[in-house]
Amino acid sequence: MTALATALRDAAIIVARVAAGASLAAEFERFAEEGTETPRAALIDLTHGTLRRYGRVQAIVRQLSRRERGDALAEALLWCSLYALDSGRYAEYTVVDQAVRACAMLERWSAKGYVNALLRAYLRERASLEARIQADAEARYQHPRWWIDVLKQHYPEHWKAILAAGNSHPPMCLRVNRRRSRVAEYRARLAAEAVATREIGDEALLLERPVPVERLPGFAEGDASVQDAGAQRAARCLELAAGQRVLDACAAPGGKAGHILETAAVQLTALEADATRCARLERNLARLGLGARIANADCTRPGEWWDGVPFDRILADVPCSASGIARRHPDIKWLRRSHDIAAFAARQAAILDALWQVLRAGGKLLYATCSVFPQENDAVIDAFVARAAHAVRLPLPDGAAAQGLPDAERDGFYYALIHKQP
């Protein structure tokens, strides 16, 4: 069963680096490049599961440890091992044994006794520990205290549900390419592959349980894309029509850009400031067999990429806290700081000011975030409409609320449609 020891070792290395400020996605890329014996699925389970319960596993160690915070790798190994015990996927004695072996693999020989003793103490005292842990808000709700406080303030009736969604496994939703197939037809193809789904939108199919994209018929040919149902609102809210000049200002990885091109025969310009993400955008549109003018450029500097012809529609899917999709990136909760939100809001305001210059009179701009924090959403839009010439906020065409909250079917997205009056 050394496979579990190896997986715990690798997971501990990743989690320790995330705890020190690294991105979980970047660490997975690094591991993929360097190679590892641990199957990716097992590594995702241990790292993502641990980080979803980061507040809890930290609280358990604090309660049971009789020493100051020790070696970072040994601490991370304990967190991952506690998650493995809570997951119920392994026999308890196996987890303890393999955690001690992982300690040796990490060359933390002096910590073997400490790891063994703490895990055994947890198993003995688990029931009595629960009451003490429940009194700790971060341990109980698995989010930083400042995050909890913001949600309590703005969503007094829904904050617990939002936090619970942030700790859950994310749903897997598909967008059927309307240029290639009807939803009912593609759903039948999935059923033939024993992939159960249900329709939750014009082109959206929610999978009963996630599957690898290799199991999706026609995925490589562009028959469908993986895209959350909340993200699929963007193309509908833009009110697209053939021949329009459309700008996707922060386009990577390309899900919304692809949806725009599937919806109408528009002239799309797609911008992305990050070169690596820009390459991913190109690959995603190529898979769909769709064309756009793609530029590796910063949307706040129109002089570097704009040809001087105004756009009919602009999608501003701006950088944000990602608080509405925390379950997909469980490190985000613990990497973000409360002061980051004001910095995001300032960047979002700068993007809106720059894009307003390239929107034609009579055109529409759709502002989008994957955040549930009002400081990045209504506050940004209200301030923009107050200061921008000829800016009027419109009702969303799909009739839904601007702020979507994460639930079992979709992530938390925010949309605001702004008209530039002639």
Coordinates of C-alpha atoms in Angstrom, one line a residue:
M1 CA 0.0 0.0 0.0
T2 CA 3.0 2.3 -0.5
A3 CA 0.9 4.0 -3.2
L4 CA -0.9 5.9 -0.5
A5 CA 2.3 6.9 1.2
T6 CA 3.6 8.2 -2.1
A7 CA 0.3 10.1 -2.7
L8 CA 0.4 11.6 0.8
R9 CA 4.0 12.7 0.2
D10 CA 3.2 14.4 -3.1
A11 CA 0.1 16.0 -1.7
A12 CA 1.9 17.3 1.3
I13 CA 4.5 18.9 -0.9
I14 CA 1.8 20.7 -2.9
V15 CA -0.3 21.7 0.1
A16 CA 2.8 23.1 1.9
R17 CA 3.6 25.2 -1.1
V18 CA 0.1 26.5 -1.4
A19 CA 0.1 27.3 2.3
A20 CA 3.2 29.4 1.6
G21 CA 1.4 31.3 -1.1
A22 CA 1.8 29.3 -4.3
S23 CA -1.1 28.6 -6.7
L24 CA -2.6 25.1 -6.6
A25 CA -3.0 25.1 -10.4
A26 CA 0.7 26.1 -10.9
E27 CA 1.8 23.4 -8.5
F28 CA -0.1 20.8 -10.5
E29 CA 1.5 22.0 -13.7
R30 CA 4.9 21.7 -12.1
F31 CA 4.2 18.2 -10.9
A32 CA 3.0 17.3 -14.4
E33 CA 6.3 18.6 -15.9
E34 CA 8.5 16.8 -13.3
G35 CA 6.5 13.6 -13.3
T36 CA 5.1 11.6 -10.4
E37 CA 4.1 8.1 -9.5
T38 CA 0.9 9.3 -8.0
P39 CA -2.2 9.1 -10.3
R40 CA -3.6 12.5 -11.0
A41 CA -7.0 11.6 -9.6
A42 CA -5.6 10.6 -6.3
L43 CA -3.5 13.7 -6.1
I44 CA -6.5 15.9 -6.9
D45 CA -8.6 14.1 -4.2
L46 CA -5.9 14.6 -1.5
T47 CA -4.9 18.2 -2.3
H48 CA -8.4 19.6 -3.1
G49 CA -10.0 17.7 -0.3
T50 CA -7.5 18.9 2.2
L51 CA -7.8 22.5 1.1
R52 CA -11.5 22.4 1.1
R53 CA -11.2 21.4 4.8
Y54 CA -8.1 23.5 5.5
G55 CA -9.8 25.3 8.4
R56 CA -10.8 22.1 10.0
V57 CA -7.5 20.2 9.7
Q58 CA -5.6 23.1 11.0
A59 CA -7.9 23.4 14.0
I60 CA -7.5 19.6 14.7
V61 CA -3.7 19.9 14.7
R62 CA -3.8 23.0 16.9
Q63 CA -6.1 21.2 19.4
L64 CA -3.9 18.0 19.6
S65 CA -0.4 19.3 19.2
R66 CA 1.7 20.0 22.2
R67 CA 4.3 21.9 20.3
E68 CA 4.5 25.2 18.4
R69 CA 3.9 24.9 14.6
G70 CA 6.6 22.7 13.3
D71 CA 8.1 21.8 10.0
A72 CA 6.0 23.0 7.1
L73 CA 6.1 19.6 5.3
A74 CA 5.3 17.6 8.4
E75 CA 2.3 19.9 9.1
A76 CA 1.0 19.6 5.5
L77 CA 1.4 15.8 5.8
L78 CA -0.7 15.8 8.9
W79 CA -3.4 18.0 7.2
C80 CA -3.6 15.6 4.2
S81 CA -3.6 12.5 6.4
L82 CA -6.5 13.9 8.5
Y83 CA -8.4 14.5 5.4
A84 CA -7.7 11.0 4.3
L85 CA -9.0 9.7 7.6
D86 CA -12.2 11.8 7.3
S87 CA -12.8 10.8 3.7
G88 CA -13.5 7.2 4.7
R89 CA -11.7 5.9 1.6
Y90 CA -9.0 4.1 3.5
A91 CA -8.8 1.9 6.6
E92 CA -7.8 4.0 9.6
Y93 CA -4.7 1.9 10.4
T94 CA -3.6 2.2 6.8
V95 CA -3.7 6.0 6.8
V96 CA -1.6 6.1 10.0
D97 CA 0.9 3.6 8.7
Q98 CA 1.3 5.3 5.3
A99 CA 1.5 8.7 6.8
V100 CA 4.5 7.6 8.9
R101 CA 6.1 6.1 5.7
A102 CA 5.4 9.3 3.9
C103 CA 7.3 11.1 6.7
A104 CA 10.4 9.1 5.8
M105 CA 9.9 9.7 2.1
L106 CA 9.9 13.4 2.9
E107 CA 13.1 12.9 4.9
R108 CA 11.4 14.1 8.0
W109 CA 12.5 11.2 10.2
S110 CA 12.4 13.1 13.4
A111 CA 8.7 13.9 12.8
K112 CA 7.6 10.2 12.4
G113 CA 6.7 9.8 16.1
Y114 CA 4.9 13.1 16.2
V115 CA 2.8 12.3 13.1
N116 CA 2.0 8.8 14.4
A117 CA 1.0 10.1 17.9
L118 CA -1.2 13.0 16.6
L119 CA -3.1 10.8 14.1
R120 CA -3.7 8.2 16.8
A121 CA -4.8 10.8 19.2
Y122 CA -7.3 12.1 16.6
L123 CA -8.8 8.7 16.2
R124 CA -9.2 8.3 20.0
E125 CA -10.6 11.8 20.7
R126 CA -12.5 12.4 17.4
A127 CA -15.9 12.6 19.1
S128 CA -14.9 15.0 21.9
L129 CA -12.9 17.1 19.4
E130 CA -15.9 17.9 17.3
A131 CA -17.6 20.2 19.8
R132 CA -14.4 22.2 20.2
I133 CA -13.9 22.5 16.5
Q134 CA -17.5 23.6 15.9
A135 CA -16.9 26.6 18.1
D136 CA -14.1 27.8 15.7
A137 CA -15.8 29.5 12.7
E138 CA -13.0 28.9 10.3
A139 CA -12.9 25.2 11.2
R140 CA -16.7 24.9 11.1
Y141 CA -17.3 26.7 7.8
Q142 CA -13.9 26.0 6.1
H143 CA -13.4 29.7 5.0
P144 CA -11.3 32.5 6.4
R145 CA -13.1 34.6 9.1
W146 CA -13.1 37.8 7.0
W147 CA -14.8 35.9 4.1
I148 CA -17.4 34.6 6.4
D149 CA -18.1 38.0 7.9
V150 CA -18.5 39.6 4.4
L151 CA -21.1 37.0 3.4
K152 CA -22.9 37.3 6.7
Q153 CA -23.2 41.0 6.2
H154 CA -24.5 40.9 2.6
Y155 CA -26.4 37.6 2.5
P156 CA -28.0 37.3 6.0
E157 CA -30.4 34.6 4.7
H158 CA -28.0 32.7 2.4
W159 CA -24.5 33.0 3.8
K160 CA -24.4 29.4 5.2
A161 CA -25.6 28.0 1.9
I162 CA -22.9 30.0 0.0
L163 CA -20.2 28.7 2.3
A164 CA -21.5 25.1 2.0
A165 CA -21.4 25.4 -1.7
G166 CA -17.8 26.6 -1.5
N167 CA -16.9 23.4 0.3
S168 CA -18.7 21.1 -2.1
H169 CA -17.5 19.2 -5.1
P170 CA -18.3 21.3 -8.2
P171 CA -20.9 20.2 -10.7
M172 CA -19.8 19.3 -14.3
C173 CA -21.9 21.0 -16.9
L174 CA -21.6 20.8 -20.7
R175 CA -22.5 23.4 -23.4
V176 CA -23.7 21.7 -26.6
N177 CA -22.4 23.3 -29.7
R178 CA -25.5 24.5 -31.5
R179 CA -23.7 24.7 -34.8
R180 CA -23.1 20.9 -34.6
S181 CA -25.9 19.3 -32.7
R182 CA -29.2 19.7 -30.9
V183 CA -29.2 19.3 -27.1
A184 CA -31.5 16.3 -27.3
E185 CA -29.4 14.6 -29.9
Y186 CA -26.2 15.1 -27.9
R187 CA -27.8 14.0 -24.7
A188 CA -28.8 10.7 -26.5
R189 CA -25.2 10.2 -27.5
L190 CA -24.1 10.7 -23.9
A191 CA -26.7 8.2 -22.7
A192 CA -25.4 5.6 -25.2
E193 CA -22.0 6.1 -23.4
A194 CA -23.7 5.6 -20.0
V195 CA -23.3 9.2 -19.1
A196 CA -26.4 10.4 -17.4
T197 CA -27.4 14.1 -17.8
R198 CA -30.3 16.5 -17.5
E199 CA -31.1 19.7 -19.3
I200 CA -30.8 22.9 -17.3
G201 CA -30.7 25.5 -20.0
D202 CA -30.9 26.2 -23.8
E203 CA -27.6 24.4 -24.4
A204 CA -26.6 23.2 -21.0
L205 CA -26.5 19.6 -19.8
L206 CA -25.7 18.8 -16.2
L207 CA -23.9 15.5 -15.7
E208 CA -25.1 13.3 -12.9
R209 CA -21.4 12.8 -12.0
P210 CA -18.3 14.2 -13.5
V211 CA -16.4 12.1 -16.1
P212 CA -13.1 12.6 -18.0
V213 CA -13.6 14.6 -21.2
E214 CA -12.3 11.6 -23.1
R215 CA -15.6 9.9 -22.4
L216 CA -17.6 12.7 -24.0
P217 CA -18.5 11.8 -27.6
G218 CA -17.2 14.3 -30.2
F219 CA -15.4 16.4 -27.6
A220 CA -12.2 16.6 -29.5
E221 CA -14.2 17.6 -32.6
G222 CA -15.9 20.5 -30.8
D223 CA -19.4 19.0 -30.4
A224 CA -19.5 20.1 -26.8
S225 CA -17.5 22.0 -24.2
V226 CA -17.2 21.9 -20.5
Q227 CA -18.7 25.2 -19.2
D228 CA -20.6 25.9 -16.0
A229 CA -24.3 26.8 -16.4
G230 CA -23.7 30.2 -14.7
A231 CA -21.0 31.0 -17.2
Q232 CA -23.3 30.2 -20.1
R233 CA -25.5 33.2 -19.2
A234 CA -22.9 35.6 -20.8
A235 CA -23.6 34.8 -24.5
R236 CA -27.3 35.0 -23.9
C237 CA -27.1 38.4 -22.1
L238 CA -25.0 40.0 -24.9
E239 CA -28.0 39.9 -27.4
L240 CA -25.8 38.9 -30.2
A241 CA -26.6 39.2 -33.9
A242 CA -24.8 38.3 -37.2
G243 CA -22.3 40.8 -38.4
Q244 CA -21.7 42.5 -35.1
R245 CA -18.2 43.6 -34.0
V246 CA -17.7 41.9 -30.6
L247 CA -14.9 42.2 -28.1
D248 CA -14.1 39.6 -25.5
A249 CA -11.7 41.7 -23.4
C250 CA -10.4 39.1 -20.9
A251 CA -11.0 36.0 -23.0
A252 CA -8.9 33.1 -21.7
P253 CA -9.5 30.3 -21.4
G254 CA -12.0 30.8 -24.1
G255 CA -15.3 29.3 -22.9
K256 CA -17.3 32.4 -23.3
A257 CA -15.6 33.4 -26.6
G258 CA -16.4 30.0 -28.0
H259 CA -20.1 30.3 -26.9
I260 CA -20.3 33.8 -28.5
L261 CA -19.1 32.4 -31.8
E262 CA -21.4 29.4 -31.6
T263 CA -24.4 31.7 -31.0
A264 CA -24.0 34.1 -33.9
A265 CA -21.7 34.8 -36.9
V266 CA -20.0 37.8 -35.3
Q267 CA -16.6 39.4 -35.9
L268 CA -14.9 38.6 -32.6
T269 CA -11.8 40.1 -31.2
A270 CA -10.5 38.2 -28.2
L271 CA -7.9 39.7 -25.9
E272 CA -5.8 38.0 -23.2
A273 CA -2.9 39.7 -21.3
D274 CA -1.2 36.5 -20.2
A275 CA 0.8 34.8 -23.0
T276 CA 0.3 31.3 -21.6
R277 CA -3.4 31.7 -21.2
C278 CA -3.6 33.3 -24.6
A279 CA -2.2 30.1 -26.1
R280 CA -4.8 28.1 -24.3
L281 CA -7.5 30.4 -25.7
E282 CA -6.2 29.7 -29.2
R283 CA -6.2 25.9 -28.6
N284 CA -9.8 26.0 -27.3
L285 CA -11.1 27.9 -30.3
A286 CA -9.2 25.6 -32.7
R287 CA -10.9 22.6 -31.1
L288 CA -14.2 24.2 -31.8
G289 CA -13.2 25.0 -35.4
L290 CA -14.0 28.7 -34.8
G291 CA -12.1 31.8 -35.8
A292 CA -11.4 35.1 -34.1
R293 CA -8.8 37.8 -34.0
I294 CA -6.8 36.8 -31.0
A295 CA -4.4 39.2 -29.4
N296 CA -2.0 38.9 -26.5
A297 CA -2.8 42.3 -25.1
D298 CA -3.9 44.3 -22.1
C299 CA -7.5 45.5 -22.6
T300 CA -6.8 48.7 -20.6
R301 CA -4.3 49.9 -23.3
P302 CA -6.5 50.2 -26.4
G303 CA -3.8 52.1 -28.2
E304 CA -1.8 48.9 -28.5
W305 CA -4.5 46.7 -30.0
W306 CA -7.6 48.7 -31.2
D307 CA -8.0 49.4 -34.9
G308 CA -10.2 52.5 -34.2
V309 CA -13.5 50.9 -35.3
P310 CA -15.9 50.8 -32.3
F311 CA -17.5 47.6 -31.1
D312 CA -21.2 46.8 -31.0
R313 CA -20.9 44.5 -28.0
I314 CA -18.2 44.1 -25.4
L315 CA -17.9 41.3 -22.8
A316 CA -15.8 42.4 -19.8
D317 CA -15.3 39.2 -17.9
V318 CA -13.0 40.9 -15.5
P319 CA -10.3 39.5 -13.1
C320 CA -11.9 39.1 -9.6
S321 CA -11.7 37.3 -6.3
A322 CA -13.3 34.1 -7.8
S323 CA -15.3 33.8 -4.6
G324 CA -18.2 32.4 -6.6
I325 CA -16.1 29.5 -7.9
A326 CA -14.1 28.7 -4.7
R327 CA -15.0 25.0 -4.8
R328 CA -13.2 24.7 -8.2
H329 CA -10.1 26.3 -6.8
P330 CA -10.0 25.5 -3.0
D331 CA -6.7 27.3 -2.5
I332 CA -8.3 30.6 -3.4
K333 CA -10.1 30.9 -0.1
W334 CA -6.8 30.7 1.8
L335 CA -4.6 32.7 -0.6
R336 CA -7.0 35.7 -0.7
R337 CA -6.7 38.5 1.8
S338 CA -9.5 40.9 2.7
H339 CA -7.6 43.9 1.2
D340 CA -7.4 42.1 -2.1
I341 CA -11.0 42.9 -2.8
A342 CA -10.4 46.7 -3.0
A343 CA -7.5 46.0 -5.3
F344 CA -9.7 43.9 -7.6
A345 CA -12.4 46.6 -7.6
A346 CA -9.8 49.3 -8.6
R347 CA -8.6 47.1 -11.5
Q348 CA -12.2 46.4 -12.6
A349 CA -13.0 50.1 -12.6
A350 CA -10.0 50.7 -14.8
I351 CA -11.0 48.0 -17.3
L352 CA -14.5 49.5 -17.6
D353 CA -13.2 53.0 -18.2
A354 CA -10.8 51.8 -20.9
L355 CA -13.5 49.6 -22.7
W356 CA -16.1 52.4 -22.6
Q357 CA -13.9 54.3 -25.1
V358 CA -14.1 51.5 -27.7
L359 CA -17.8 50.8 -27.5
R360 CA -20.0 52.5 -30.2
A361 CA -22.8 54.8 -29.3
G362 CA -25.9 52.5 -29.0
G363 CA -23.7 49.5 -28.1
K364 CA -23.8 47.4 -25.0
L365 CA -21.2 46.2 -22.6
L366 CA -21.7 43.2 -20.4
Y367 CA -19.8 43.2 -17.1
A368 CA -19.2 39.7 -15.6
T369 CA -17.4 38.3 -12.5
C370 CA -17.3 35.0 -10.8
S371 CA -17.6 36.7 -7.5
V372 CA -20.2 36.9 -4.8
F373 CA -18.7 40.0 -3.1
P374 CA -20.8 43.1 -3.7
Q375 CA -17.7 45.3 -3.6
E376 CA -16.6 43.8 -6.9
N377 CA -20.1 43.8 -8.4
D378 CA -22.9 46.3 -7.7
A379 CA -20.5 48.7 -6.1
V380 CA -18.2 48.8 -9.2
I381 CA -21.2 49.1 -11.6
D382 CA -23.0 51.8 -9.6
A383 CA -19.9 53.9 -9.4
F384 CA -19.2 53.4 -13.2
V385 CA -22.7 54.3 -14.3
A386 CA -22.5 57.4 -12.1
R387 CA -19.3 58.7 -13.7
A388 CA -19.4 57.4 -17.3
A389 CA -21.1 59.6 -20.0
H390 CA -24.2 58.1 -21.5
A391 CA -24.1 54.9 -19.4
V392 CA -27.4 53.3 -18.5
R393 CA -27.8 50.0 -16.8
L394 CA -30.4 47.7 -18.4
P395 CA -32.3 44.6 -17.1
L396 CA -30.6 41.4 -18.1
P397 CA -32.3 39.8 -21.2
D398 CA -32.5 36.4 -19.6
G399 CA -34.7 37.8 -16.8
A400 CA -32.5 36.3 -14.0
A401 CA -31.0 38.2 -11.1
A402 CA -27.7 40.0 -11.6
Q403 CA -26.1 38.0 -8.8
G404 CA -26.2 34.3 -9.2
L405 CA -25.3 32.3 -6.0
P406 CA -23.5 29.0 -6.2
D407 CA -25.7 25.9 -5.7
A408 CA -25.8 22.3 -6.8
E409 CA -26.3 23.2 -10.4
R410 CA -24.1 26.2 -11.1
D411 CA -21.4 28.5 -9.8
G412 CA -21.8 32.1 -8.5
F413 CA -21.6 34.6 -11.3
Y414 CA -22.6 38.3 -11.5
Y415 CA -23.7 40.1 -14.7
A416 CA -24.5 43.7 -15.4
L417 CA -25.6 45.0 -18.9
I418 CA -24.8 48.6 -19.7
H419 CA -26.1 50.6 -22.7
K420 CA -24.1 53.4 -24.2
Q421 CA -26.9 55.9 -25.2
P422 CA -26.4 57.7 -28.5

